[in-house]
mmCIF file of N, CA and C and ligand atoms in Angstrom:
data_model
loop_
_atom_site.group_PDB
_atom_site.id
_atom_site.type_symbol
_atom_site.label_atom_id
_atom_site.label_comp_id
_atom_site.label_asym_id
_atom_site.label_seq_id
_atom_site.Cartn_x
_atom_site.Cartn_y
_atom_site.Cartn_z
ATOM 1 N N MET P 1 97.910 73.710 113.649
ATOM 2 C CA MET P 1 96.707 73.838 112.843
ATOM 3 C C MET P 1 96.944 72.483 111.630
ATOM 4 N N LYS P 2 95.971 72.163 110.902
ATOM 5 C CA LYS P 2 95.876 70.808 110.477
ATOM 6 C C LYS P 2 95.267 71.262 108.807
ATOM 7 N N ILE P 3 96.512 71.085 108.045
ATOM 8 C CA ILE P 3 96.130 71.564 106.687
ATOM 9 C C ILE P 3 96.082 70.283 105.867
ATOM 10 N N THR P 4 94.987 70.084 105.048
ATOM 11 C CA THR P 4 94.791 68.870 104.187
ATOM 12 C C THR P 4 94.759 69.560 102.574
ATOM 13 N N ILE P 5 95.719 68.826 102.044
ATOM 14 C CA ILE P 5 95.689 69.350 100.369
ATOM 15 C C ILE P 5 95.020 68.192 99.592
ATOM 16 N N CYS P 6 93.962 68.437 98.622
ATOM 17 C CA CYS P 6 93.116 67.323 97.738
ATOM 18 C C CYS P 6 94.417 67.069 96.741
ATOM 19 N N VAL P 7 94.624 65.642 96.729
ATOM 20 C CA VAL P 7 95.330 65.049 95.775
ATOM 21 C C VAL P 7 94.684 64.089 94.919
ATOM 22 N N GLY P 8 93.039 64.560 94.924
ATOM 23 C CA GLY P 8 92.653 63.402 93.977
ATOM 24 C C GLY P 8 92.905 63.904 92.434
ATOM 25 N N SER P 9 91.961 63.203 91.646
ATOM 26 C CA SER P 9 92.847 63.303 90.261
ATOM 27 C C SER P 9 92.160 64.695 89.729
ATOM 28 N N THR P 10 91.126 65.620 89.835
ATOM 29 C CA THR P 10 90.744 66.904 89.449
ATOM 30 C C THR P 10 91.557 67.567 89.956
ATOM 31 N N CYS P 11 91.700 67.668 91.252
ATOM 32 C CA CYS P 11 92.810 68.468 91.813
ATOM 33 C C CYS P 11 94.337 68.370 91.453
ATOM 34 N N HIS P 12 94.422 67.359 91.375
ATOM 35 C CA HIS P 12 95.807 66.937 90.890
ATOM 36 C C HIS P 12 96.269 67.546 89.392
ATOM 37 N N LEU P 13 95.445 67.360 88.590
ATOM 38 C CA LEU P 13 95.103 68.444 87.284
ATOM 39 C C LEU P 13 95.287 69.687 87.294
ATOM 40 N N LEU P 14 94.747 70.153 88.189
ATOM 41 C CA LEU P 14 94.532 71.773 88.921
ATOM 42 C C LEU P 14 96.032 72.276 89.571
ATOM 43 N N GLY P 15 96.944 70.844 89.749
ATOM 44 C CA GLY P 15 98.246 71.535 90.475
ATOM 45 C C GLY P 15 98.050 71.253 91.991
ATOM 46 N N SER P 16 97.673 70.326 92.114
ATOM 47 C CA SER P 16 97.832 70.313 93.690
ATOM 48 C C SER P 16 98.886 69.978 94.318
ATOM 49 N N LYS P 17 99.814 69.319 93.392
ATOM 50 C CA LYS P 17 101.269 68.662 93.798
ATOM 51 C C LYS P 17 102.329 70.019 93.734
ATOM 52 N N LYS P 18 101.980 70.966 93.096
ATOM 53 C CA LYS P 18 102.673 72.316 93.158
ATOM 54 C C LYS P 18 102.207 73.114 94.793
ATOM 55 N N VAL P 19 100.960 72.946 94.898
ATOM 56 C CA VAL P 19 100.735 73.546 95.945
ATOM 57 C C VAL P 19 101.053 72.852 97.226
ATOM 58 N N VAL P 20 101.528 71.306 97.066
ATOM 59 C CA VAL P 20 102.052 70.795 98.526
ATOM 60 C C VAL P 20 103.522 70.835 98.195
ATOM 61 N N ASP P 21 104.129 70.836 97.414
ATOM 62 C CA ASP P 21 105.430 71.226 97.299
ATOM 63 C C ASP P 21 105.601 72.624 97.549
ATOM 64 N N ARG P 22 104.986 73.589 97.457
ATOM 65 C CA ARG P 22 105.143 74.841 98.020
ATOM 66 C C ARG P 22 104.901 74.919 99.422
ATOM 67 N N PHE P 23 103.756 74.518 100.178
ATOM 68 C CA PHE P 23 103.204 74.817 101.551
ATOM 69 C C PHE P 23 104.721 74.061 102.017
ATOM 70 N N LYS P 24 105.216 72.785 101.938
ATOM 71 C CA LYS P 24 105.950 72.369 102.459
ATOM 72 C C LYS P 24 107.566 72.867 102.429
ATOM 73 N N GLU P 25 107.734 73.798 101.383
ATOM 74 C CA GLU P 25 109.103 74.576 101.354
ATOM 75 C C GLU P 25 108.626 75.821 102.461
ATOM 76 N N LEU P 26 107.303 76.138 102.446
ATOM 77 C CA LEU P 26 107.155 77.275 102.948
ATOM 78 C C LEU P 26 107.461 76.898 104.767
ATOM 79 N N VAL P 27 106.962 75.322 104.900
ATOM 80 C CA VAL P 27 106.465 75.461 106.285
ATOM 81 C C VAL P 27 108.386 75.383 107.073
ATOM 82 N N GLU P 28 109.012 74.464 106.097
ATOM 83 C CA GLU P 28 110.450 74.348 106.223
ATOM 84 C C GLU P 28 110.895 75.880 106.381
ATOM 85 N N GLU P 29 110.936 76.951 105.404
ATOM 86 C CA GLU P 29 111.535 78.044 105.263
ATOM 87 C C GLU P 29 111.473 78.486 107.028
ATOM 88 N N LYS P 30 110.162 79.064 106.791
ATOM 89 C CA LYS P 30 109.714 79.623 108.152
ATOM 90 C C LYS P 30 109.683 78.797 109.572
ATOM 91 N N ASN P 31 109.767 77.609 109.450
ATOM 92 C CA ASN P 31 110.321 76.449 110.476
ATOM 93 C C ASN P 31 108.967 76.499 111.171
ATOM 94 N N LEU P 32 107.860 75.883 110.615
ATOM 95 C CA LEU P 32 106.694 76.104 111.338
ATOM 96 C C LEU P 32 106.434 74.581 111.368
ATOM 97 N N GLY P 33 107.505 73.795 111.498
ATOM 98 C CA GLY P 33 106.801 72.163 111.494
ATOM 99 C C GLY P 33 106.344 71.381 112.637
ATOM 100 N N ASP P 34 106.468 72.321 113.897
ATOM 101 C CA ASP P 34 105.674 72.197 114.859
ATOM 102 C C ASP P 34 104.304 72.915 115.271
ATOM 103 N N GLN P 35 103.686 73.649 114.055
ATOM 104 C CA GLN P 35 102.660 74.196 114.670
ATOM 105 C C GLN P 35 101.968 73.853 113.415
ATOM 106 N N VAL P 36 102.080 73.585 112.117
ATOM 107 C CA VAL P 36 101.867 73.143 111.028
ATOM 108 C C VAL P 36 101.454 71.761 110.717
ATOM 109 N N SER P 37 100.534 70.970 110.340
ATOM 110 C CA SER P 37 100.865 69.691 109.958
ATOM 111 C C SER P 37 100.090 69.845 108.631
ATOM 112 N N LEU P 38 100.745 68.935 107.590
ATOM 113 C CA LEU P 38 100.244 68.579 106.518
ATOM 114 C C LEU P 38 100.102 67.440 106.106
ATOM 115 N N SER P 39 98.918 67.576 105.324
ATOM 116 C CA SER P 39 98.662 65.868 104.698
ATOM 117 C C SER P 39 98.080 65.995 103.603
ATOM 118 N N GLY P 40 97.586 65.223 102.952
ATOM 119 C CA GLY P 40 97.083 64.906 101.784
ATOM 120 C C GLY P 40 95.882 64.312 102.123
ATOM 121 N N LYS P 41 94.631 64.275 100.859
ATOM 122 C CA LYS P 41 93.211 63.631 100.893
ATOM 123 C C LYS P 41 93.174 63.454 99.353
ATOM 124 N N PHE P 42 92.274 62.234 99.208
ATOM 125 C CA PHE P 42 91.800 61.956 97.876
ATOM 126 C C PHE P 42 90.677 62.334 98.073
ATOM 127 N N CYS P 43 90.280 62.990 96.925
ATOM 128 C CA CYS P 43 89.084 63.903 96.869
ATOM 129 C C CYS P 43 87.916 64.134 97.687
ATOM 130 N N MET P 44 87.639 65.230 98.069
ATOM 131 C CA MET P 44 86.951 65.966 99.239
ATOM 132 C C MET P 44 85.639 66.329 98.315
ATOM 133 N N GLY P 45 85.169 65.724 97.453
ATOM 134 C CA GLY P 45 83.928 66.216 96.833
ATOM 135 C C GLY P 45 83.728 67.613 96.544
ATOM 136 N N LYS P 46 84.781 68.817 96.517
ATOM 137 C CA LYS P 46 84.462 69.626 95.726
ATOM 138 C C LYS P 46 85.116 69.932 94.464
ATOM 139 N N CYS P 47 85.210 68.849 93.475
ATOM 140 C CA CYS P 47 85.779 69.130 92.105
ATOM 141 C C CYS P 47 85.801 70.352 91.313
ATOM 142 N N GLY P 48 86.603 71.117 91.157
ATOM 143 C CA GLY P 48 86.175 71.631 89.712
ATOM 144 C C GLY P 48 86.828 72.933 89.491
ATOM 145 N N GLU P 49 86.580 73.736 90.141
ATOM 146 C CA GLU P 49 87.279 75.314 90.012
ATOM 147 C C GLU P 49 88.910 75.258 90.445
ATOM 148 N N GLY P 50 89.181 74.783 91.179
ATOM 149 C CA GLY P 50 90.732 74.742 92.000
ATOM 150 C C GLY P 50 91.290 74.065 92.584
ATOM 151 N N VAL P 51 92.109 74.111 93.285
ATOM 152 C CA VAL P 51 92.515 72.621 94.342
ATOM 153 C C VAL P 51 92.051 72.906 95.648
ATOM 154 N N CYS P 52 91.669 72.182 96.499
ATOM 155 C CA CYS P 52 91.051 71.887 97.766
ATOM 156 C C CYS P 52 91.850 71.761 98.480
ATOM 157 N N VAL P 53 91.895 72.772 99.753
ATOM 158 C CA VAL P 53 92.594 73.153 100.702
ATOM 159 C C VAL P 53 91.740 73.100 102.055
ATOM 160 N N SER P 54 91.859 72.214 102.955
ATOM 161 C CA SER P 54 91.420 72.631 104.336
ATOM 162 C C SER P 54 91.803 72.596 105.270
ATOM 163 N N ILE P 55 91.507 73.790 106.128
ATOM 164 C CA ILE P 55 92.579 73.915 107.151
ATOM 165 C C ILE P 55 91.614 73.918 108.250
ATOM 166 N N ASP P 56 92.114 72.972 109.640
ATOM 167 C CA ASP P 56 91.031 72.649 110.653
ATOM 168 C C ASP P 56 89.813 72.222 109.802
ATOM 169 N N ASP P 57 88.697 72.820 109.966
ATOM 170 C CA ASP P 57 87.371 71.935 109.550
ATOM 171 C C ASP P 57 86.864 73.358 107.953
ATOM 172 N N THR P 58 87.676 74.150 107.293
ATOM 173 C CA THR P 58 87.092 74.933 106.741
ATOM 174 C C THR P 58 87.941 74.836 104.865
ATOM 175 N N THR P 59 87.049 74.142 104.389
ATOM 176 C CA THR P 59 87.461 74.127 102.989
ATOM 177 C C THR P 59 87.824 75.180 102.039
ATOM 178 N N HIS P 60 88.461 75.466 101.391
ATOM 179 C CA HIS P 60 89.132 76.599 100.684
ATOM 180 C C HIS P 60 89.153 75.745 99.160
ATOM 181 N N ILE P 61 88.865 76.827 97.869
ATOM 182 C CA ILE P 61 89.430 75.952 96.737
ATOM 183 C C ILE P 61 90.367 77.549 96.309
ATOM 184 N N ILE P 62 91.431 76.950 96.002
ATOM 185 C CA ILE P 62 92.439 78.085 95.592
ATOM 186 C C ILE P 62 93.038 77.269 94.071
ATOM 187 N N GLN P 63 93.780 78.644 93.579
ATOM 188 C CA GLN P 63 94.770 78.351 92.078
ATOM 189 C C GLN P 63 95.750 78.132 92.729
ATOM 190 N N ALA P 64 96.427 77.093 92.196
ATOM 191 C CA ALA P 64 97.843 76.352 92.239
ATOM 192 C C ALA P 64 98.991 77.824 92.433
ATOM 193 N N ASP P 65 98.574 78.691 91.243
ATOM 194 C CA ASP P 65 99.691 79.932 91.365
ATOM 195 C C ASP P 65 99.278 80.771 92.733
ATOM 196 N N GLN P 66 98.264 80.656 93.394
ATOM 197 C CA GLN P 66 98.013 81.519 94.260
ATOM 198 C C GLN P 66 98.611 80.804 95.574
ATOM 199 N N ALA P 67 99.357 79.970 95.787
ATOM 200 C CA ALA P 67 99.605 79.097 96.747
ATOM 201 C C ALA P 67 100.536 80.192 97.856
ATOM 202 N N ASP P 68 101.282 80.341 97.441
ATOM 203 C CA ASP P 68 101.642 81.636 98.140
ATOM 204 C C ASP P 68 101.172 82.900 99.513
ATOM 205 N N GLU P 69 100.363 83.100 98.269
ATOM 206 C CA GLU P 69 99.752 84.388 98.690
ATOM 207 C C GLU P 69 98.578 83.923 99.652
ATOM 208 N N PHE P 70 97.889 82.674 99.746
ATOM 209 C CA PHE P 70 97.150 81.648 100.166
ATOM 210 C C PHE P 70 97.730 81.623 102.016
ATOM 211 N N PHE P 71 98.871 81.150 101.860
ATOM 212 C CA PHE P 71 99.954 80.621 102.656
ATOM 213 C C PHE P 71 100.047 81.827 103.670
ATOM 214 N N GLU P 72 100.584 83.087 103.149
ATOM 215 C CA GLU P 72 100.400 83.930 104.197
ATOM 216 C C GLU P 72 99.007 84.951 104.790
ATOM 217 N N LYS P 73 98.042 84.648 103.837
ATOM 218 C CA LYS P 73 96.749 85.025 104.337
ATOM 219 C C LYS P 73 95.782 83.827 105.397
ATOM 220 N N GLU P 74 95.685 82.486 104.822
ATOM 221 C CA GLU P 74 95.103 82.187 105.913
ATOM 222 C C GLU P 74 96.011 80.826 106.599
ATOM 223 N N ILE P 75 97.526 81.110 106.554
ATOM 224 C CA ILE P 75 98.168 80.219 107.443
ATOM 225 C C ILE P 75 99.245 81.251 108.298
ATOM 226 N N LEU P 76 100.162 81.475 107.989
ATOM 227 C CA LEU P 76 100.771 82.612 108.510
ATOM 228 C C LEU P 76 100.262 83.611 109.426
ATOM 229 N N ALA P 77 99.071 84.103 108.922
ATOM 230 C CA ALA P 77 98.402 85.141 109.579
ATOM 231 C C ALA P 77 97.679 84.564 110.820
ATOM 232 N N LYS P 78 97.186 83.538 111.114
ATOM 233 C CA LYS P 78 96.274 82.806 111.697
ATOM 234 C C LYS P 78 96.931 82.055 112.803
ATOM 235 N N LEU P 79 98.192 81.827 112.780
ATOM 236 C CA LEU P 79 99.224 81.163 113.793
ATOM 237 C C LEU P 79 98.814 81.535 115.112
HETATM 238 S S1 FES M 1 89.405 65.805 93.523
HETATM 239 FE FE1 FES M 1 89.915 67.479 94.593
HETATM 240 S S2 FES M 1 87.900 67.851 95.403
HETATM 241 FE FE2 FES M 1 87.661 66.056 94.134
#
């Protein structure tokens, strides 16, 4: 599963660094390094409401404080 987190300026202001750090921690904690690849990308063209996170080919917009919930629902549950 390929996860890309936007680190463009708008997403950065909305907390993308927090999301990146939390996803990294969760991947490590749960030992998912060989199943999940995390990367960053500059502006995905959907700035505004939250941090853009794409999983394979689907883009989601999340709030930084929902990183854990999102990880459980959209990443862990789908591995
Ligand atoms: S900065 Fe993230 S979508 Fe534009």
